[in-house]
């Protein structure tokens, strides 16, 4: 068992190396040992290899299989019946009946027949010529089953179901890409927060070393070095917490990375997100240049799926309504012992009959029809609710995106102002006109604002992903 697990792990690592070699060819590196995992490449692998994405592809195959099964109701059939009885060296009877049937779209069935019977104790109605009796004719349903029957309904429903699976597949693919996008954005947020703490830890360390030299030269009080040291420790604490958050985000992202053999991939520590994702996220999610006026509600996969479901239920209602008609089945067969002679088939030689049945109260049939109507009404409510829900959701997201544009501009201006104040405070400190406390205060405000800006960017990107999700788009360019 351990040997198999080791072999599987080695295989996974080998595939992992191949995958991220490809990533390195299509991305850029920040350093010799850092690989940038681009957003487009990441979603491409999610769509191609994730089990849920593969499961979504199965829905189309299921639809095709259902359609094939329904078409089987119109397949020609060959039926052969042979019954024989021999007792005490006496052949009581040997009955052979072979039939070839061709079902048609309406409730009509074409068929050819061969019958040959012999024996000492045959039923008189089963007597046929020694060379057998041939027949050709039709059977038809003139009441139930003439304009719609079970096989017609199955085929129509299967066609609608096949189209419904196409829309359902788009919804499933969209959902997994949406979830994967949120994981990437959280990963990016944690990465940027780690970078901020690393940057300000470096600044605090440089400041601590400068204060220590000033203390040694007698220019600063010893208490200043303690305060500067506390700042370094606080930055270290913040950095450790950011690293833990980044590690958890990396593991969450790894749940969406798989390889061709259904092998999950563990993200390596030298793989980082694209820090400039805002330049490409609209193009990757295919929402670039998509104004609200271009949104066509009827093309939404959710509504398409519900409409195909509704049409399938309408077919079911028609079938249930057809059950209210009486059963009137007739059959007529020309018979002859010389099938090679066309004129041997004539109306004077035939075998036929009919069957009529009609329930007196029709309680079962009327109940089934009512249930079919209720299902239709229930689906109509679903369609109406889905329309208003999707419309309002898309409208709200567009308005939210417009607000984020303003918020991002404001937060950038605030960061610039805080950086100006911090730089001014550091210059005053160098001239002996400020203190470590004031610098730390200015720096803390700047850190908090930059973290808030990263959080705001995450919300902005999440909202763009929500727009992609609300439209239920499938990324065709991946």
mmCIF file of N, CA, C and O in Angstrom, residues 118-188:
data_model
loop_
_atom_site.group_PDB
_atom_site.id
_atom_site.type_symbol
_atom_site.label_atom_id
_atom_site.label_comp_id
_atom_site.label_asym_id
_atom_site.label_seq_id
_atom_site.Cartn_x
_atom_site.Cartn_y
_atom_site.Cartn_z
ATOM 1 N N UNK A 118 -48.319 -27.032 -38.107
ATOM 2 C CA UNK A 118 -48.585 -28.434 -38.431
ATOM 3 C C UNK A 118 -48.697 -29.227 -37.143
ATOM 4 O O UNK A 118 -48.269 -28.770 -36.085
ATOM 5 N N UNK A 119 -49.279 -30.423 -37.246
ATOM 6 C CA UNK A 119 -49.458 -31.282 -36.086
ATOM 7 C C UNK A 119 -50.756 -32.065 -36.157
ATOM 8 O O UNK A 119 -51.652 -31.771 -36.966
ATOM 9 N N UNK A 120 -50.862 -33.079 -35.309
ATOM 10 C CA UNK A 120 -52.043 -33.936 -35.313
ATOM 11 C C UNK A 120 -53.257 -33.280 -34.675
ATOM 12 O O UNK A 120 -54.398 -33.596 -35.016
ATOM 13 N N UNK A 121 -53.025 -32.414 -33.739
ATOM 14 C CA UNK A 121 -54.147 -31.843 -32.975
ATOM 15 C C UNK A 121 -54.142 -30.318 -33.064
ATOM 16 O O UNK A 121 -54.183 -29.623 -32.060
ATOM 17 N N UNK A 122 -54.084 -29.767 -34.265
ATOM 18 C CA UNK A 122 -54.094 -28.314 -34.453
ATOM 19 C C UNK A 122 -55.489 -27.755 -34.198
ATOM 20 O O UNK A 122 -56.499 -28.384 -34.530
ATOM 21 N N UNK A 123 -55.558 -26.601 -33.650
ATOM 22 C CA UNK A 123 -56.801 -25.860 -33.580
ATOM 23 C C UNK A 123 -57.202 -25.503 -35.011
ATOM 24 O O UNK A 123 -56.371 -25.054 -35.799
ATOM 25 N N UNK A 124 -58.441 -25.729 -35.381
ATOM 26 C CA UNK A 124 -58.850 -25.483 -36.784
ATOM 27 C C UNK A 124 -58.505 -24.073 -37.282
ATOM 28 O O UNK A 124 -58.167 -23.903 -38.455
ATOM 29 N N UNK A 125 -58.578 -23.074 -36.425
ATOM 30 C CA UNK A 125 -58.288 -21.713 -36.891
ATOM 31 C C UNK A 125 -56.802 -21.496 -37.185
ATOM 32 O O UNK A 125 -56.425 -20.489 -37.780
ATOM 33 N N UNK A 126 -55.969 -22.490 -36.814
ATOM 34 C CA UNK A 126 -54.538 -22.376 -37.059
ATOM 35 C C UNK A 126 -54.098 -23.181 -38.268
ATOM 36 O O UNK A 126 -52.909 -23.284 -38.561
ATOM 37 N N UNK A 127 -55.041 -23.747 -38.989
ATOM 38 C CA UNK A 127 -54.706 -24.469 -40.204
ATOM 39 C C UNK A 127 -54.250 -23.504 -41.291
ATOM 40 O O UNK A 127 -54.924 -22.498 -41.586
ATOM 41 N N UNK A 128 -53.106 -23.776 -41.884
ATOM 42 C CA UNK A 128 -52.555 -22.956 -42.959
ATOM 43 C C UNK A 128 -52.041 -23.896 -44.036
ATOM 44 O O UNK A 128 -51.878 -25.102 -43.805
ATOM 45 N N UNK A 129 -51.769 -23.396 -45.244
ATOM 46 C CA UNK A 129 -51.201 -24.259 -46.296
ATOM 47 C C UNK A 129 -49.887 -24.880 -45.847
ATOM 48 O O UNK A 129 -49.213 -24.370 -44.949
ATOM 49 N N UNK A 130 -49.513 -25.981 -46.504
ATOM 50 C CA UNK A 130 -48.293 -26.693 -46.111
ATOM 51 C C UNK A 130 -47.045 -25.817 -46.212
ATOM 52 O O UNK A 130 -46.119 -25.940 -45.401
ATOM 53 N N UNK A 131 -46.994 -24.949 -47.206
ATOM 54 C CA UNK A 131 -45.829 -24.069 -47.375
ATOM 55 C C UNK A 131 -45.922 -22.800 -46.544
ATOM 56 O O UNK A 131 -45.083 -21.910 -46.677
ATOM 57 N N UNK A 132 -46.938 -22.696 -45.728
ATOM 58 C CA UNK A 132 -47.085 -21.539 -44.863
ATOM 59 C C UNK A 132 -47.975 -20.465 -45.447
ATOM 60 O O UNK A 132 -48.400 -20.532 -46.609
ATOM 61 N N UNK A 133 -48.257 -19.465 -44.625
ATOM 62 C CA UNK A 133 -49.155 -18.377 -45.017
ATOM 63 C C UNK A 133 -48.433 -17.050 -44.772
ATOM 64 O O UNK A 133 -47.868 -16.823 -43.688
ATOM 65 N N UNK A 134 -48.455 -16.193 -45.776
ATOM 66 C CA UNK A 134 -47.788 -14.893 -45.689
ATOM 67 C C UNK A 134 -48.822 -13.795 -45.502
ATOM 68 O O UNK A 134 -49.953 -13.890 -46.000
ATOM 69 N N UNK A 135 -48.424 -12.768 -44.798
ATOM 70 C CA UNK A 135 -49.330 -11.653 -44.571
ATOM 71 C C UNK A 135 -48.589 -10.329 -44.584
ATOM 72 O O UNK A 135 -47.399 -10.258 -44.273
ATOM 73 N N UNK A 136 -49.278 -9.257 -44.958
ATOM 74 C CA UNK A 136 -48.722 -7.901 -44.942
ATOM 75 C C UNK A 136 -49.849 -6.943 -44.631
ATOM 76 O O UNK A 136 -50.928 -7.034 -45.223
ATOM 77 N N UNK A 137 -49.615 -6.040 -43.690
ATOM 78 C CA UNK A 137 -50.688 -5.121 -43.327
ATOM 79 C C UNK A 137 -50.237 -4.069 -42.344
ATOM 80 O O UNK A 137 -49.043 -3.781 -42.216
ATOM 81 N N UNK A 138 -51.220 -3.499 -41.677
ATOM 82 C CA UNK A 138 -50.935 -2.426 -40.722
ATOM 83 C C UNK A 138 -51.761 -2.649 -39.464
ATOM 84 O O UNK A 138 -52.781 -3.351 -39.479
ATOM 85 N N UNK A 139 -51.290 -2.030 -38.385
ATOM 86 C CA UNK A 139 -52.096 -1.900 -37.173
ATOM 87 C C UNK A 139 -52.076 -0.428 -36.796
ATOM 88 O O UNK A 139 -51.063 0.248 -36.984
ATOM 89 N N UNK A 140 -53.163 0.086 -36.309
ATOM 90 C CA UNK A 140 -53.256 1.522 -36.031
ATOM 91 C C UNK A 140 -54.093 1.757 -34.791
ATOM 92 O O UNK A 140 -54.982 0.967 -34.452
ATOM 93 N N UNK A 141 -53.794 2.869 -34.114
ATOM 94 C CA UNK A 141 -54.578 3.330 -32.971
ATOM 95 C C UNK A 141 -55.370 4.548 -33.422
ATOM 96 O O UNK A 141 -54.786 5.584 -33.759
ATOM 97 N N UNK A 142 -56.672 4.438 -33.451
ATOM 98 C CA UNK A 142 -57.520 5.532 -33.935
ATOM 99 C C UNK A 142 -58.015 6.431 -32.809
ATOM 100 O O UNK A 142 -58.591 7.486 -33.080
ATOM 101 N N UNK A 143 -57.828 6.025 -31.582
ATOM 102 C CA UNK A 143 -58.206 6.855 -30.438
ATOM 103 C C UNK A 143 -56.955 7.297 -29.717
ATOM 104 O O UNK A 143 -56.240 8.200 -30.174
ATOM 105 N N UNK A 144 -56.675 6.674 -28.582
ATOM 106 C CA UNK A 144 -55.412 6.929 -27.884
ATOM 107 C C UNK A 144 -54.230 6.542 -28.765
ATOM 108 O O UNK A 144 -54.236 5.465 -29.369
ATOM 109 N N UNK A 145 -53.240 7.416 -28.831
ATOM 110 C CA UNK A 145 -52.005 7.065 -29.512
ATOM 111 C C UNK A 145 -51.947 7.419 -30.972
ATOM 112 O O UNK A 145 -50.944 7.113 -31.623
ATOM 113 N N UNK A 146 -53.010 8.038 -31.551
ATOM 114 C CA UNK A 146 -52.955 8.378 -32.973
ATOM 115 C C UNK A 146 -52.041 9.581 -33.214
ATOM 116 O O UNK A 146 -51.106 9.504 -34.013
ATOM 117 N N UNK A 147 -52.278 10.698 -32.550
ATOM 118 C CA UNK A 147 -51.486 11.908 -32.759
ATOM 119 C C UNK A 147 -50.346 12.068 -31.747
ATOM 120 O O UNK A 147 -49.404 12.807 -31.975
ATOM 121 N N UNK A 148 -50.434 11.385 -30.617
ATOM 122 C CA UNK A 148 -49.332 11.332 -29.671
ATOM 123 C C UNK A 148 -49.442 10.050 -28.867
ATOM 124 O O UNK A 148 -50.541 9.661 -28.453
ATOM 125 N N UNK A 149 -48.343 9.375 -28.730
ATOM 126 C CA UNK A 149 -48.308 8.145 -27.943
ATOM 127 C C UNK A 149 -47.026 8.152 -27.116
ATOM 128 O O UNK A 149 -46.252 9.111 -27.141
ATOM 129 N N UNK A 150 -46.792 7.062 -26.405
ATOM 130 C CA UNK A 150 -45.671 7.038 -25.466
ATOM 131 C C UNK A 150 -44.331 7.196 -26.172
ATOM 132 O O UNK A 150 -43.470 7.958 -25.744
ATOM 133 N N UNK A 151 -44.134 6.506 -27.290
ATOM 134 C CA UNK A 151 -42.830 6.600 -27.958
ATOM 135 C C UNK A 151 -42.627 7.971 -28.601
ATOM 136 O O UNK A 151 -41.516 8.488 -28.631
ATOM 137 N N UNK A 152 -43.725 8.574 -29.124
ATOM 138 C CA UNK A 152 -43.606 9.932 -29.665
ATOM 139 C C UNK A 152 -43.260 10.920 -28.553
ATOM 140 O O UNK A 152 -42.393 11.797 -28.715
ATOM 141 N N UNK A 153 -43.932 10.784 -27.414
ATOM 142 C CA UNK A 153 -43.682 11.689 -26.284
ATOM 143 C C UNK A 153 -42.259 11.513 -25.753
ATOM 144 O O UNK A 153 -41.576 12.495 -25.439
ATOM 145 N N UNK A 154 -41.799 10.259 -25.662
ATOM 146 C CA UNK A 154 -40.435 10.013 -25.164
ATOM 147 C C UNK A 154 -39.399 10.684 -26.064
ATOM 148 O O UNK A 154 -38.418 11.261 -25.577
ATOM 149 N N UNK A 155 -39.589 10.596 -27.377
ATOM 150 C CA UNK A 155 -38.621 11.189 -28.301
ATOM 151 C C UNK A 155 -38.631 12.715 -28.209
ATOM 152 O O UNK A 155 -37.573 13.361 -28.188
ATOM 153 N N UNK A 156 -39.813 13.313 -28.159
ATOM 154 C CA UNK A 156 -39.896 14.775 -28.041
ATOM 155 C C UNK A 156 -39.268 15.259 -26.736
ATOM 156 O O UNK A 156 -38.505 16.227 -26.721
ATOM 157 N N UNK A 157 -39.589 14.563 -25.640
ATOM 158 C CA UNK A 157 -39.013 14.963 -24.353
ATOM 159 C C UNK A 157 -37.494 14.793 -24.354
ATOM 160 O O UNK A 157 -36.772 15.594 -23.767
ATOM 161 N N UNK A 158 -37.013 13.719 -25.005
ATOM 162 C CA UNK A 158 -35.565 13.493 -25.058
ATOM 163 C C UNK A 158 -34.859 14.616 -25.825
ATOM 164 O O UNK A 158 -33.753 15.015 -25.461
ATOM 165 N N UNK A 159 -35.480 15.127 -26.880
ATOM 166 C CA UNK A 159 -34.887 16.235 -27.636
ATOM 167 C C UNK A 159 -34.815 17.496 -26.774
ATOM 168 O O UNK A 159 -33.811 18.214 -26.772
ATOM 169 N N UNK A 160 -35.884 17.771 -26.056
ATOM 170 C CA UNK A 160 -35.866 18.939 -25.160
ATOM 171 C C UNK A 160 -34.857 18.748 -24.031
ATOM 172 O O UNK A 160 -34.159 19.691 -23.637
ATOM 173 N N UNK A 161 -34.779 17.517 -23.519
ATOM 174 C CA UNK A 161 -33.831 17.244 -22.432
ATOM 175 C C UNK A 161 -32.390 17.409 -22.912
ATOM 176 O O UNK A 161 -31.531 17.891 -22.169
ATOM 177 N N UNK A 162 -32.123 17.005 -24.159
ATOM 178 C CA UNK A 162 -30.769 17.179 -24.695
ATOM 179 C C UNK A 162 -30.391 18.656 -24.737
ATOM 180 O O UNK A 162 -29.282 19.038 -24.357
ATOM 181 N N UNK A 163 -31.316 19.504 -25.195
ATOM 182 C CA UNK A 163 -31.036 20.947 -25.214
ATOM 183 C C UNK A 163 -30.918 21.502 -23.793
ATOM 184 O O UNK A 163 -30.125 22.411 -23.536
ATOM 185 N N UNK A 164 -31.705 20.947 -22.879
ATOM 186 C CA UNK A 164 -31.634 21.390 -21.484
ATOM 187 C C UNK A 164 -30.284 21.046 -20.882
ATOM 188 O O UNK A 164 -29.711 21.837 -20.111
ATOM 189 N N UNK A 165 -29.725 19.878 -21.222
ATOM 190 C CA UNK A 165 -28.421 19.497 -20.676
ATOM 191 C C UNK A 165 -27.316 20.422 -21.167
ATOM 192 O O UNK A 165 -26.340 20.654 -20.456
ATOM 193 N N UNK A 166 -27.465 20.963 -22.383
ATOM 194 C CA UNK A 166 -26.466 21.921 -22.888
ATOM 195 C C UNK A 166 -26.464 23.170 -22.015
ATOM 196 O O UNK A 166 -25.407 23.686 -21.627
ATOM 197 N N UNK A 167 -27.675 23.673 -21.694
ATOM 198 C CA UNK A 167 -27.766 24.847 -20.827
ATOM 199 C C UNK A 167 -27.291 24.533 -19.408
ATOM 200 O O UNK A 167 -26.588 25.337 -18.785
ATOM 201 N N UNK A 168 -27.644 23.350 -18.893
ATOM 202 C CA UNK A 168 -27.215 22.959 -17.544
ATOM 203 C C UNK A 168 -25.698 22.813 -17.468
ATOM 204 O O UNK A 168 -25.082 23.136 -16.447
ATOM 205 N N UNK A 169 -25.109 22.324 -18.548
ATOM 206 C CA UNK A 169 -23.660 22.189 -18.579
ATOM 207 C C UNK A 169 -22.990 23.564 -18.481
ATOM 208 O O UNK A 169 -22.000 23.744 -17.771
ATOM 209 N N UNK A 170 -23.537 24.571 -19.176
ATOM 210 C CA UNK A 170 -22.988 25.930 -19.082
ATOM 211 C C UNK A 170 -23.078 26.456 -17.644
ATOM 212 O O UNK A 170 -22.157 27.109 -17.156
ATOM 213 N N UNK A 171 -24.192 26.157 -16.976
ATOM 214 C CA UNK A 171 -24.375 26.626 -15.600
ATOM 215 C C UNK A 171 -23.356 25.964 -14.669
ATOM 216 O O UNK A 171 -22.748 26.628 -13.814
ATOM 217 N N UNK A 172 -23.140 24.658 -14.828
ATOM 218 C CA UNK A 172 -22.192 23.944 -13.968
ATOM 219 C C UNK A 172 -20.762 24.420 -14.209
ATOM 220 O O UNK A 172 -19.996 24.643 -13.249
ATOM 221 N N UNK A 173 -20.383 24.584 -15.478
ATOM 222 C CA UNK A 173 -19.038 25.071 -15.797
ATOM 223 C C UNK A 173 -18.847 26.464 -15.238
ATOM 224 O O UNK A 173 -17.804 26.799 -14.655
ATOM 225 N N UNK A 174 -19.859 27.312 -15.414
ATOM 226 C CA UNK A 174 -19.764 28.681 -14.915
ATOM 227 C C UNK A 174 -19.582 28.708 -13.405
ATOM 228 O O UNK A 174 -18.777 29.490 -12.878
ATOM 229 N N UNK A 175 -20.301 27.846 -12.695
ATOM 230 C CA UNK A 175 -20.234 27.854 -11.235
ATOM 231 C C UNK A 175 -18.863 27.449 -10.729
ATOM 232 O O UNK A 175 -18.313 28.074 -9.812
ATOM 233 N N UNK A 176 -18.270 26.406 -11.340
ATOM 234 C CA UNK A 176 -16.953 25.969 -10.871
ATOM 235 C C UNK A 176 -15.893 27.011 -11.211
ATOM 236 O O UNK A 176 -14.966 27.258 -10.433
ATOM 237 N N UNK A 177 -16.028 27.689 -12.358
ATOM 238 C CA UNK A 177 -15.085 28.752 -12.711
ATOM 239 C C UNK A 177 -15.260 29.956 -11.788
ATOM 240 O O UNK A 177 -14.282 30.631 -11.431
ATOM 241 N N UNK A 178 -16.495 30.222 -11.383
ATOM 242 C CA UNK A 178 -16.751 31.319 -10.441
ATOM 243 C C UNK A 178 -16.117 31.025 -9.088
ATOM 244 O O UNK A 178 -15.416 31.879 -8.515
ATOM 245 N N UNK A 179 -16.342 29.828 -8.566
ATOM 246 C CA UNK A 179 -15.746 29.449 -7.275
ATOM 247 C C UNK A 179 -14.224 29.483 -7.342
ATOM 248 O O UNK A 179 -13.555 29.928 -6.396
ATOM 249 N N UNK A 180 -13.677 29.002 -8.462
ATOM 250 C CA UNK A 180 -12.224 29.016 -8.630
ATOM 251 C C UNK A 180 -11.693 30.445 -8.701
ATOM 252 O O UNK A 180 -10.609 30.752 -8.181
ATOM 253 N N UNK A 181 -12.444 31.337 -9.321
ATOM 254 C CA UNK A 181 -12.026 32.747 -9.413
ATOM 255 C C UNK A 181 -11.969 33.394 -8.038
ATOM 256 O O UNK A 181 -11.023 34.119 -7.713
ATOM 257 N N UNK A 182 -12.970 33.126 -7.214
ATOM 258 C CA UNK A 182 -12.967 33.685 -5.857
ATOM 259 C C UNK A 182 -11.760 33.190 -5.073
ATOM 260 O O UNK A 182 -11.138 33.951 -4.316
ATOM 261 N N UNK A 183 -11.423 31.913 -5.249
ATOM 262 C CA UNK A 183 -10.247 31.362 -4.559
ATOM 263 C C UNK A 183 -8.969 32.057 -5.035
ATOM 264 O O UNK A 183 -8.069 32.340 -4.233
ATOM 265 N N UNK A 184 -8.876 32.351 -6.320
ATOM 266 C CA UNK A 184 -7.695 33.037 -6.857
ATOM 267 C C UNK A 184 -7.602 34.455 -6.308
ATOM 268 O O UNK A 184 -6.525 34.931 -5.938
ATOM 269 N N UNK A 185 -8.738 35.140 -6.237
ATOM 270 C CA UNK A 185 -8.725 36.517 -5.732
ATOM 271 C C UNK A 185 -8.351 36.570 -4.252
ATOM 272 O O UNK A 185 -7.642 37.483 -3.818
ATOM 273 N N UNK A 186 -8.826 35.598 -3.465
ATOM 274 C CA UNK A 186 -8.435 35.530 -2.053
ATOM 275 C C UNK A 186 -6.936 35.237 -1.923
ATOM 276 O O UNK A 186 -6.259 35.765 -1.032
ATOM 277 N N UNK A 187 -6.450 34.367 -2.806
ATOM 278 C CA UNK A 187 -5.012 34.057 -2.835
ATOM 279 C C UNK A 187 -4.199 35.308 -3.160
ATOM 280 O O UNK A 187 -3.178 35.585 -2.528
ATOM 281 N N UNK A 188 -4.666 36.089 -4.116
ATOM 282 C CA UNK A 188 -3.993 37.338 -4.487
ATOM 283 C C UNK A 188 -4.015 38.331 -3.331
ATOM 284 O O UNK A 188 -3.004 38.998 -3.049
#
